[in-house]
PDB file of C-alpha atoms in Angstrom:
ATOM      1  CA  UNK A   1     -11.956  35.240  37.578  1.00  0.00           C
ATOM      2  CA  UNK A   2      -9.057  34.530  35.255  1.00  0.00           C
ATOM      3  CA  UNK A   3      -6.553  35.972  37.717  1.00  0.00           C
ATOM      4  CA  UNK A   4      -7.780  33.551  40.398  1.00  0.00           C
ATOM      5  CA  UNK A   5      -7.479  30.459  38.208  1.00  0.00           C
ATOM      6  CA  UNK A   6      -3.972  29.568  39.489  1.00  0.00           C
ATOM      7  CA  UNK A   7      -5.260  29.532  43.090  1.00  0.00           C
ATOM      8  CA  UNK A   8      -8.179  27.313  42.097  1.00  0.00           C
ATOM      9  CA  UNK A   9      -5.808  24.945  40.299  1.00  0.00           C
ATOM     10  CA  UNK A  10      -3.590  24.754  43.414  1.00  0.00           C
ATOM     11  CA  UNK A  11      -6.627  23.898  45.547  1.00  0.00           C
ATOM     12  CA  UNK A  12      -7.792  21.203  43.110  1.00  0.00           C
ATOM     13  CA  UNK A  13      -4.321  19.657  42.887  1.00  0.00           C
ATOM     14  CA  UNK A  14      -3.961  19.605  46.677  1.00  0.00           C
ATOM     15  CA  UNK A  15      -7.356  17.945  47.155  1.00  0.00           C
ATOM     16  CA  UNK A  16      -6.441  15.292  44.572  1.00  0.00           C
ATOM     17  CA  UNK A  17      -3.056  14.799  46.286  1.00  0.00           C
ATOM     18  CA  UNK A  18      -4.849  14.373  49.629  1.00  0.00           C
ATOM     19  CA  UNK A  19      -7.087  11.693  48.104  1.00  0.00           C
ATOM     20  CA  UNK A  20      -4.156   9.970  46.382  1.00  0.00           C
ATOM     21  CA  UNK A  21      -2.160   9.869  49.626  1.00  0.00           C
ATOM     22  CA  UNK A  22      -5.138   8.365  51.431  1.00  0.00           C
ATOM     23  CA  UNK A  23      -5.665   5.708  48.803  1.00  0.00           C
ATOM     24  CA  UNK A  24      -1.948   4.919  48.711  1.00  0.00           C
ATOM     25  CA  UNK A  25      -1.740   4.574  52.501  1.00  0.00           C
ATOM     26  CA  UNK A  26      -4.512   1.981  52.386  1.00  0.00           C
ATOM     27  CA  UNK A  27      -3.054   0.104  49.390  1.00  0.00           C
ATOM     28  CA  UNK A  28      -6.261   0.498  47.440  1.00  0.00           C
ATOM     29  CA  UNK A  29      -6.453  -0.805  43.872  1.00  0.00           C
ATOM     30  CA  UNK A  30      -7.933   0.686  40.693  1.00  0.00           C
ATOM     31  CA  UNK A  31      -5.678   3.712  40.626  1.00  0.00           C
ATOM     32  CA  UNK A  32      -7.518   6.208  38.421  1.00  0.00           C
ATOM     33  CA  UNK A  33     -11.072   4.995  38.913  1.00  0.00           C
ATOM     34  CA  UNK A  34     -10.573   4.669  42.649  1.00  0.00           C
ATOM     35  CA  UNK A  35      -8.983   8.099  42.854  1.00  0.00           C
ATOM     36  CA  UNK A  36     -11.922   9.625  41.007  1.00  0.00           C
ATOM     37  CA  UNK A  37     -14.410   7.897  43.325  1.00  0.00           C
ATOM     38  CA  UNK A  38     -12.505   9.113  46.384  1.00  0.00           C
ATOM     39  CA  UNK A  39     -11.914  12.647  45.098  1.00  0.00           C
ATOM     40  CA  UNK A  40     -15.285  13.666  43.661  1.00  0.00           C
ATOM     41  CA  UNK A  41     -16.999  14.407  47.005  1.00  0.00           C
ATOM     42  CA  UNK A  42     -14.126  16.615  48.142  1.00  0.00           C
ATOM     43  CA  UNK A  43     -13.785  18.326  44.775  1.00  0.00           C
ATOM     44  CA  UNK A  44     -17.526  19.028  44.893  1.00  0.00           C
ATOM     45  CA  UNK A  45     -17.101  20.546  48.347  1.00  0.00           C
ATOM     46  CA  UNK A  46     -14.191  22.598  47.062  1.00  0.00           C
ATOM     47  CA  UNK A  47     -16.373  23.924  44.238  1.00  0.00           C
ATOM     48  CA  UNK A  48     -19.121  24.843  46.716  1.00  0.00           C
ATOM     49  CA  UNK A  49     -16.581  26.713  48.833  1.00  0.00           C
ATOM     50  CA  UNK A  50     -15.200  28.644  45.898  1.00  0.00           C
ATOM     51  CA  UNK A  51     -18.647  29.598  44.581  1.00  0.00           C
ATOM     52  CA  UNK A  52     -19.827  30.631  48.050  1.00  0.00           C
ATOM     53  CA  UNK A  53     -16.741  32.712  48.727  1.00  0.00           C
ATOM     54  CA  UNK A  54     -16.866  34.476  45.373  1.00  0.00           C
ATOM     55  CA  UNK A  55     -20.595  35.146  45.819  1.00  0.00           C
ATOM     56  CA  UNK A  56     -20.248  36.440  49.397  1.00  0.00           C
ATOM     57  CA  UNK A  57     -17.134  38.556  48.819  1.00  0.00           C
ATOM     58  CA  UNK A  58     -17.592  39.485  45.171  1.00  0.00           C
ATOM     59  CA  UNK A  59     -16.115  42.989  45.405  1.00  0.00           C
ATOM     60  CA  UNK A  60     -13.416  42.067  47.941  1.00  0.00           C
ATOM     61  CA  UNK A  61     -12.643  38.509  46.803  1.00  0.00           C
ATOM     62  CA  UNK A  62      -9.011  37.475  47.119  1.00  0.00           C
ATOM     63  CA  UNK A  63      -8.227  33.816  46.473  1.00  0.00           C
ATOM     64  CA  UNK A  64      -5.039  33.912  48.559  1.00  0.00           C
ATOM     65  CA  UNK A  65      -6.586  35.213  51.784  1.00  0.00           C
ATOM     66  CA  UNK A  66      -6.726  32.737  54.648  1.00  0.00           C
ATOM     67  CA  UNK A  67      -9.772  34.559  56.047  1.00  0.00           C
ATOM     68  CA  UNK A  68     -12.359  34.319  54.586  1.00  0.00           C
ATOM     69  CA  UNK A  69     -11.401  32.423  51.404  1.00  0.00           C
ATOM     70  CA  UNK A  70      -9.165  29.702  52.853  1.00  0.00           C
ATOM     71  CA  UNK A  71     -11.430  28.976  55.807  1.00  0.00           C
ATOM     72  CA  UNK A  72     -14.613  28.821  53.745  1.00  0.00           C
ATOM     73  CA  UNK A  73     -12.996  26.673  51.071  1.00  0.00           C
ATOM     74  CA  UNK A  74     -11.489  24.326  53.676  1.00  0.00           C
ATOM     75  CA  UNK A  75     -14.724  24.056  55.680  1.00  0.00           C
ATOM     76  CA  UNK A  76     -16.918  23.372  52.667  1.00  0.00           C
ATOM     77  CA  UNK A  77     -14.419  20.911  51.192  1.00  0.00           C
ATOM     78  CA  UNK A  78     -14.480  18.949  54.439  1.00  0.00           C
ATOM     79  CA  UNK A  79     -18.185  19.181  55.325  1.00  0.00           C
ATOM     80  CA  UNK A  80     -19.688  18.838  51.846  1.00  0.00           C
ATOM     81  CA  UNK A  81     -17.114  16.165  51.030  1.00  0.00           C
ATOM     82  CA  UNK A  82     -18.053  14.116  54.077  1.00  0.00           C
ATOM     83  CA  UNK A  83     -21.789  14.548  53.487  1.00  0.00           C
ATOM     84  CA  UNK A  84     -21.408  13.388  49.887  1.00  0.00           C
ATOM     85  CA  UNK A  85     -19.324  10.419  51.065  1.00  0.00           C
ATOM     86  CA  UNK A  86     -22.180   9.428  53.396  1.00  0.00           C
ATOM     87  CA  UNK A  87     -24.776   9.800  50.638  1.00  0.00           C
ATOM     88  CA  UNK A  88     -22.648   7.764  48.212  1.00  0.00           C
ATOM     89  CA  UNK A  89     -21.977   4.989  50.742  1.00  0.00           C
ATOM     90  CA  UNK A  90     -18.299   5.748  51.288  1.00  0.00           C
ATOM     91  CA  UNK A  91     -16.705   5.586  54.729  1.00  0.00           C
ATOM     92  CA  UNK A  92     -16.751   8.466  57.204  1.00  0.00           C
ATOM     93  CA  UNK A  93     -15.226   7.060  60.376  1.00  0.00           C
ATOM     94  CA  UNK A  94     -14.576   9.683  63.046  1.00  0.00           C
ATOM     95  CA  UNK A  95     -10.816   9.182  62.789  1.00  0.00           C
ATOM     96  CA  UNK A  96     -11.011   9.750  59.015  1.00  0.00           C
ATOM     97  CA  UNK A  97     -12.912  12.998  59.544  1.00  0.00           C
ATOM     98  CA  UNK A  98     -10.199  14.192  61.948  1.00  0.00           C
ATOM     99  CA  UNK A  99      -7.367  13.224  59.616  1.00  0.00           C
ATOM    100  CA  UNK A 100      -9.122  14.675  56.565  1.00  0.00           C
ATOM    101  CA  UNK A 101      -9.871  17.908  58.398  1.00  0.00           C
ATOM    102  CA  UNK A 102      -6.280  18.275  59.528  1.00  0.00           C
ATOM    103  CA  UNK A 103      -4.644  17.413  56.211  1.00  0.00           C
ATOM    104  CA  UNK A 104      -7.042  19.546  54.197  1.00  0.00           C
ATOM    105  CA  UNK A 105      -6.461  22.459  56.585  1.00  0.00           C
ATOM    106  CA  UNK A 106      -2.692  22.122  56.245  1.00  0.00           C
ATOM    107  CA  UNK A 107      -3.001  21.931  52.462  1.00  0.00           C
ATOM    108  CA  UNK A 108      -5.706  24.528  51.758  1.00  0.00           C
ATOM    109  CA  UNK A 109      -4.705  27.037  54.441  1.00  0.00           C
ATOM    110  CA  UNK A 110      -0.994  26.278  54.402  1.00  0.00           C
ATOM    111  CA  UNK A 111      -0.249  27.281  50.826  1.00  0.00           C
ATOM    112  CA  UNK A 112      -2.124  30.530  51.384  1.00  0.00           C
ATOM    113  CA  UNK A 113      -0.082  31.264  54.520  1.00  0.00           C
ATOM    114  CA  UNK A 114       3.178  30.551  52.694  1.00  0.00           C
ATOM    115  CA  UNK A 115       2.105  32.712  49.751  1.00  0.00           C
ATOM    116  CA  UNK A 116       1.209  35.593  52.050  1.00  0.00           C
ATOM    117  CA  UNK A 117       4.504  35.282  53.946  1.00  0.00           C
ATOM    118  CA  UNK A 118       6.545  35.264  50.739  1.00  0.00           C
ATOM    119  CA  UNK A 119       4.557  38.207  49.366  1.00  0.00           C
ATOM    120  CA  UNK A 120       5.183  40.228  52.548  1.00  0.00           C
ATOM    121  CA  UNK A 121       8.902  39.481  52.419  1.00  0.00           C
ATOM    122  CA  UNK A 122       9.102  40.587  48.773  1.00  0.00           C
ATOM    123  CA  UNK A 123       7.057  43.751  49.309  1.00  0.00           C
ATOM    124  CA  UNK A 124       9.262  46.687  50.333  1.00  0.00           C
ATOM    125  CA  UNK A 125       8.123  48.521  53.462  1.00  0.00           C
TER     126      UNK A 125
END
């Protein structure tokens, strides 16, 4: 698992950045406390996605793959995150779900796509 730690850190940072951007765009106060309140549901979903992916693909797990890792991590981050927001009384307007789904997809799938592209370019044929 140690070799996958950098990928997990990238995912965590990107989810926190997503939450920080959202809070900043709405001029919300209480910087650190508010960020923690906004981020915990999505970070919980991210953890669920990572655990599920590692459990399902134990022998073939690759943290940089878009399919299945990126998709499962993105989907669980979004779905579990939104469910936990509902349970905790935070907002889940339809437009927010669309924006969150899009931004999280760009972040969580995008860095994997860039990494794969760079790796292919560097690998001699």
